[in-house]
XYZ file of C-alpha atoms in Angstrom:
318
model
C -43.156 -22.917 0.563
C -44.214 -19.456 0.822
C -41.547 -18.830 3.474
C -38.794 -20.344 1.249
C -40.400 -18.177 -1.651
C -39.855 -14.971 1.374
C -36.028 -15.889 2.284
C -35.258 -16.220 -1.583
C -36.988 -12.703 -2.413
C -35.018 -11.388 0.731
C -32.037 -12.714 -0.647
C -32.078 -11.161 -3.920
C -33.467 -8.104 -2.788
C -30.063 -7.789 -0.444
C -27.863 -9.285 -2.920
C -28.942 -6.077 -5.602
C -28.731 -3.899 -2.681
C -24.912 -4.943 -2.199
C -24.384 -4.525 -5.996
C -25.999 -1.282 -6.012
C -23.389 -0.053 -3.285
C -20.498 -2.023 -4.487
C -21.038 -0.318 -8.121
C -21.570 3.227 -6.020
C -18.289 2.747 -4.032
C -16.519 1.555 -7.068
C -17.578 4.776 -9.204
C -16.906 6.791 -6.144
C -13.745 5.660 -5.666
C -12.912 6.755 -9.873
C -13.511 10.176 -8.990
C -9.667 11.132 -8.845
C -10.024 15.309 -9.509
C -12.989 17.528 -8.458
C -13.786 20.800 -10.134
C -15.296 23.860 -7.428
C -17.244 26.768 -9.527
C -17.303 29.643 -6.626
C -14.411 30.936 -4.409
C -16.937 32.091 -1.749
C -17.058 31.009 1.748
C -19.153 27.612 0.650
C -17.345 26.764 -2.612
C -14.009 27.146 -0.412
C -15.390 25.254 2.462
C -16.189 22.186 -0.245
C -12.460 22.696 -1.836
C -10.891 22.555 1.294
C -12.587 19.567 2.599
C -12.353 17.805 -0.535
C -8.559 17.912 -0.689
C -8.471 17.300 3.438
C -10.965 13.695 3.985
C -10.723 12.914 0.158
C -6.977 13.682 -0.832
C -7.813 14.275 -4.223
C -6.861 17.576 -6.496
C -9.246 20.519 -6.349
C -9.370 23.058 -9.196
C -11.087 26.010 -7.866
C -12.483 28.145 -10.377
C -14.284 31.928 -10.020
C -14.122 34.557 -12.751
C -12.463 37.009 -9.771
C -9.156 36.858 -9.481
C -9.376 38.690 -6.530
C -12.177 36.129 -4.579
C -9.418 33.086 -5.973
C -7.078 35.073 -3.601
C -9.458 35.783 -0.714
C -10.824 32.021 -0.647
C -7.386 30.996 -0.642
C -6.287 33.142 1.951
C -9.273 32.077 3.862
C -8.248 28.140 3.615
C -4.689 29.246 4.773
C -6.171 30.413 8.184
C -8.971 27.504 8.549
C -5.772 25.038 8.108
C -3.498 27.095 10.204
C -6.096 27.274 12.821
C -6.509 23.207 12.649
C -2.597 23.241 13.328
C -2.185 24.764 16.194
C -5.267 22.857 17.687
C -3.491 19.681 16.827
C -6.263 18.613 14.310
C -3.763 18.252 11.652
C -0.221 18.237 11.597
C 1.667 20.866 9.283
C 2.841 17.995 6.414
C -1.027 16.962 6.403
C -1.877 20.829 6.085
C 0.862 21.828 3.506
C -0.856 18.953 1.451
C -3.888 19.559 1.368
C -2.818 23.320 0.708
C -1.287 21.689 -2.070
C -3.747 20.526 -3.735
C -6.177 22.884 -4.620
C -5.263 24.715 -7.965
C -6.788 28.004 -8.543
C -7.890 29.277 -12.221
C -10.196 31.818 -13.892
C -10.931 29.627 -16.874
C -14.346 27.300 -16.248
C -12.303 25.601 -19.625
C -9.460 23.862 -16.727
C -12.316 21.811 -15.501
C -12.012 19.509 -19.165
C -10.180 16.522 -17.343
C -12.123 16.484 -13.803
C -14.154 13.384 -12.831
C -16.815 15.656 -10.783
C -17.571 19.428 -10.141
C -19.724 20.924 -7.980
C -21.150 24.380 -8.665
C -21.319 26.656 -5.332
C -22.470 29.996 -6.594
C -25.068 32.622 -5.449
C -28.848 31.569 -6.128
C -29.297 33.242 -9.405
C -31.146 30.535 -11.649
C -29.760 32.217 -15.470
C -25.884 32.186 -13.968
C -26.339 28.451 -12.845
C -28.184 27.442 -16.029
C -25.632 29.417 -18.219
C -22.494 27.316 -15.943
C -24.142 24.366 -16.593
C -24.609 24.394 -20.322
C -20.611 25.318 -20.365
C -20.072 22.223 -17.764
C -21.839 20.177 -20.533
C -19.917 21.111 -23.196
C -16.145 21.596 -21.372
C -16.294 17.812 -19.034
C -15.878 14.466 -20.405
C -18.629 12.404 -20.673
C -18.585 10.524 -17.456
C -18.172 13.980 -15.294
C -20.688 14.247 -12.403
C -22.188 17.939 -12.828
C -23.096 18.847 -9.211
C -24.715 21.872 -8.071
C -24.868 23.168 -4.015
C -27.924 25.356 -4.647
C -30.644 25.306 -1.831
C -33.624 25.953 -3.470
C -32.845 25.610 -7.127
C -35.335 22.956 -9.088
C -32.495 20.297 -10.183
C -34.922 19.208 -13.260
C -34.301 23.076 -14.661
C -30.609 23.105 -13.836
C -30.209 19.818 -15.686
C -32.499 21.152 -18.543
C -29.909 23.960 -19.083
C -27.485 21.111 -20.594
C -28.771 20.688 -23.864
C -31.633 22.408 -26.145
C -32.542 18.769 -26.619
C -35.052 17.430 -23.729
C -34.552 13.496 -25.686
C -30.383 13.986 -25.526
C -29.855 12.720 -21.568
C -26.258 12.406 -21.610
C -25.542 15.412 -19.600
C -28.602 15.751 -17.930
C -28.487 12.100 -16.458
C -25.477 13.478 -15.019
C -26.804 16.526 -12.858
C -27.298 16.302 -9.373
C -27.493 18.329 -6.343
C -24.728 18.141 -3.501
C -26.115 20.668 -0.978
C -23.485 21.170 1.604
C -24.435 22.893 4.636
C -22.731 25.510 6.297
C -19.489 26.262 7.304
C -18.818 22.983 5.156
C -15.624 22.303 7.313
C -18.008 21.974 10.305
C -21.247 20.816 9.291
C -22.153 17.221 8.444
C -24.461 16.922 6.555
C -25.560 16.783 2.599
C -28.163 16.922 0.613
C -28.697 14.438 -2.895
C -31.066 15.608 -4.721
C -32.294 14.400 -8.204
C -33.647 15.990 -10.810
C -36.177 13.853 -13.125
C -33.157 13.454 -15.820
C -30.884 12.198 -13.199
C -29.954 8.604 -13.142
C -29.505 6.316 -10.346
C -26.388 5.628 -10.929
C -25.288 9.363 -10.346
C -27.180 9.874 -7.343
C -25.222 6.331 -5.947
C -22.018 7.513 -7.071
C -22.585 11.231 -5.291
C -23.657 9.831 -2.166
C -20.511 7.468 -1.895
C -18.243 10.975 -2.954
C -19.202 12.408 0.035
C -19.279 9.493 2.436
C -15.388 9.676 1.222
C -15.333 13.459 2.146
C -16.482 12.368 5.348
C -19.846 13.587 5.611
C -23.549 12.387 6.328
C -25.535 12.166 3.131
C -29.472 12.120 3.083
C -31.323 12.093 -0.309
C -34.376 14.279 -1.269
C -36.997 14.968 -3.816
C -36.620 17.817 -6.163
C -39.301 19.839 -4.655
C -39.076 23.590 -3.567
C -36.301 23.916 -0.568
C -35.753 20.001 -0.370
C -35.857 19.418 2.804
C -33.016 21.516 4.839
C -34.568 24.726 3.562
C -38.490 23.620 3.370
C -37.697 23.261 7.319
C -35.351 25.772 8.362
C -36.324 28.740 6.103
C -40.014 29.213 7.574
C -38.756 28.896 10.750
C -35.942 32.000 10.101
C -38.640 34.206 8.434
C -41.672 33.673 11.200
C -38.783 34.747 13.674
C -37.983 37.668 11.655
C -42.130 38.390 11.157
C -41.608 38.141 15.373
C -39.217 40.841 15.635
C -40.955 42.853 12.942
C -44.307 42.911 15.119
C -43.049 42.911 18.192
C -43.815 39.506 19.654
C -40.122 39.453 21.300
C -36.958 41.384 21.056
C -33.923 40.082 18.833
C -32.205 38.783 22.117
C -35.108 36.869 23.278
C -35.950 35.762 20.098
C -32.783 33.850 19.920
C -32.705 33.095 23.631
C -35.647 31.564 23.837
C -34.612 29.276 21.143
C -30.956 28.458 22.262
C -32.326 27.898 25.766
C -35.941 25.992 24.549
C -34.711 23.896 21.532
C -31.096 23.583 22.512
C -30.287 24.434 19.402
C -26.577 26.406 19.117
C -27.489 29.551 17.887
C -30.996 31.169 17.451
C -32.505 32.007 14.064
C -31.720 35.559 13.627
C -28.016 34.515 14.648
C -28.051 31.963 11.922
C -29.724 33.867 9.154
C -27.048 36.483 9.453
C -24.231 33.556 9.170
C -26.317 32.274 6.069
C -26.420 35.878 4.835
C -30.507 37.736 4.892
C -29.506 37.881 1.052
C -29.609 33.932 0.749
C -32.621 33.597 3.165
C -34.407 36.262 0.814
C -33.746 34.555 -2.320
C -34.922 31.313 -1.118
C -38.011 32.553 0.883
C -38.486 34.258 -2.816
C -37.808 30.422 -4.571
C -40.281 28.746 -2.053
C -43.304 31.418 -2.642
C -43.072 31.605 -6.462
C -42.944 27.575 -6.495
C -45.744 26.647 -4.541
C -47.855 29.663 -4.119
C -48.203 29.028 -0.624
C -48.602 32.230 1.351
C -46.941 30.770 4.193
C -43.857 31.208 2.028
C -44.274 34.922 2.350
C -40.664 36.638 2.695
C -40.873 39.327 5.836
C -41.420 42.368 4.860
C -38.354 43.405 7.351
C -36.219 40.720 5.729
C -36.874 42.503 2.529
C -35.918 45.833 3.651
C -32.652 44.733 5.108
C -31.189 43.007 2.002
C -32.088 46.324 0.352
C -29.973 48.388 2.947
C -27.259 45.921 2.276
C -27.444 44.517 5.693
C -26.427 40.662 4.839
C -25.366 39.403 7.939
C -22.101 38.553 9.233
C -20.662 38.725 5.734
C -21.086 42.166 5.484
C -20.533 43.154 8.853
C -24.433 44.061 9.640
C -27.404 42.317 9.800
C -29.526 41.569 13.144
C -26.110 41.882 15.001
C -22.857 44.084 14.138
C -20.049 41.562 13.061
């Protein structure tokens, strides 16, 4: 009896977990139009592959003209690249060239089934995008956000001035890509305590269908990319800044010991030291942890404006 009672429970147990995906896939598959808040390298990366693996219209939105340009510029070259390594073909480039739709008005996002916001990690300009989102997307819009270190519960507070009114906030989830997003694999889901289930689902299917490896996580300071890789960026910067090892053994030791592909002071200048910063910042204030501690030398870097690669300085010339 008690095994029939086991293969029943089992049953049902798999039979909701089919529904669950089946109702994920199927809300996944509604999302005909995206909306991308942030020209910048990662909000173009997430246009670009959007319109590539998902074949669905991208409008790209960023108050600068001038960025619009440069991120479309940029996509130009990634997709011309692809050609000529026989990735894509030119009619499969020219298409999804096609569909991505630049504007300067946050207002063209009224008749998208999902945006994601890619911005820098500046809590009052994400909060202020958000309350727009609420009030500009239909009802059944997906608000996504690609911060790192953000708390998702704040960002989806920002919707309304009412904590009881969930109809936006049940909506607002966290899609962190990882970079370069044309490359990289993986995603982040995270929820925020307003976010429904039914969101998260529907998020993790959208980017199964943009081809890439989902994994969900609590909303708790860094999730768990940059709870991980962030300590491990600033305790090799606190190595170079007392003298433990040299920048090139640093990141040899590393590349050669972990057989990892590049070593941590070559990868916080492709994140950019100001992103690293801002997040080491995030982490400390959260949990009061002094492990959290940014580097002093990390510090005095993003004050020289020495970001990395982006800028053309950081622990290496670019």
């Amino acid at each position: 009896m008690a095994s029939a009672i086991g293969r029943r429970q089992a049953f049902k147990l798999a039979t909701q977990a089919r529904l669950f995906s089946s109702s994920a896939a199927r809300n996944a598959a509604q999302v005909k139009s995206l909306g991308v808040i942030g020209a910048g390298q990662m909000g173009l990366g997430i246009a670009l592959v959007a319109a590539q693996k998902a074949g669905i219209p991208v409008t790209l939105i960023d108050q600068s003209q001038a960025a619009l340009d440069k991120g479309l510029g940029f996509a130009e070259k990634l997709l011309a690249k692809d050609v000529s390594k026989s990735r894509l073909t030119q009619d499969q480039a020219d298409k999804a060239r096609s569909l991505l739709s630049p504007s300067t008005a946050i207002e063209d996002l009224s008749g998208v089934d999902f945006v994601i916001e890619a911005v820098p990690e500046i809590s009052s300009l994400k909060f202020d995008i958000f309350a727009k989102l609420a009030k500009v997307c239909p009802k059944h819009t997906i608000l996504a956000t690609n911060t790192s270190s953000i708390s998702i519960t704040k960002i989806a507070a920002s919707t309304t001035k009412d904590p009881t009114d969930l109809s936006a906030s049940s909506r607002v989830v966290s899609t962190h890509f990882m970079n370069p997003v044309p490359v990289q694999k993986g995603v982040e889901i995270i929820s925020g305590l307003q976010t429904s289930k039914e969101t998260v689902d529907t998020a993790v299917e959208f980017c199964k269908a943009m081809g890439k490896i989902p994994s969900v996580s609590a909303d708790s300071p860094g999730f768990i990319a940059n709870r991980i890789l962030m300590p491990y960026i600033n305790e090799a910067i606190i190595c170079l800044e007392t003298g433990v090892g040299t920048r090139d053994d640093i990141d040899a030791m590393m590349k050669n010991g972990t057989n990892v592909p590049m070593g941590p002071l070559q990868l916080a200048d492709f994140i950019g030291l100001d992103t690293c910063l801002a997040i080491m910042k995030v982490l400390y204030q959260e949990t009061g942890d002094s492990k959290y501690r940014p580097s002093i030398l990390l510090g005095k870097m993003v004050d020289a404006g020495w970001f990395g690669k982006k800028s053309g300085k950081g622990f290496y010339d670019y």
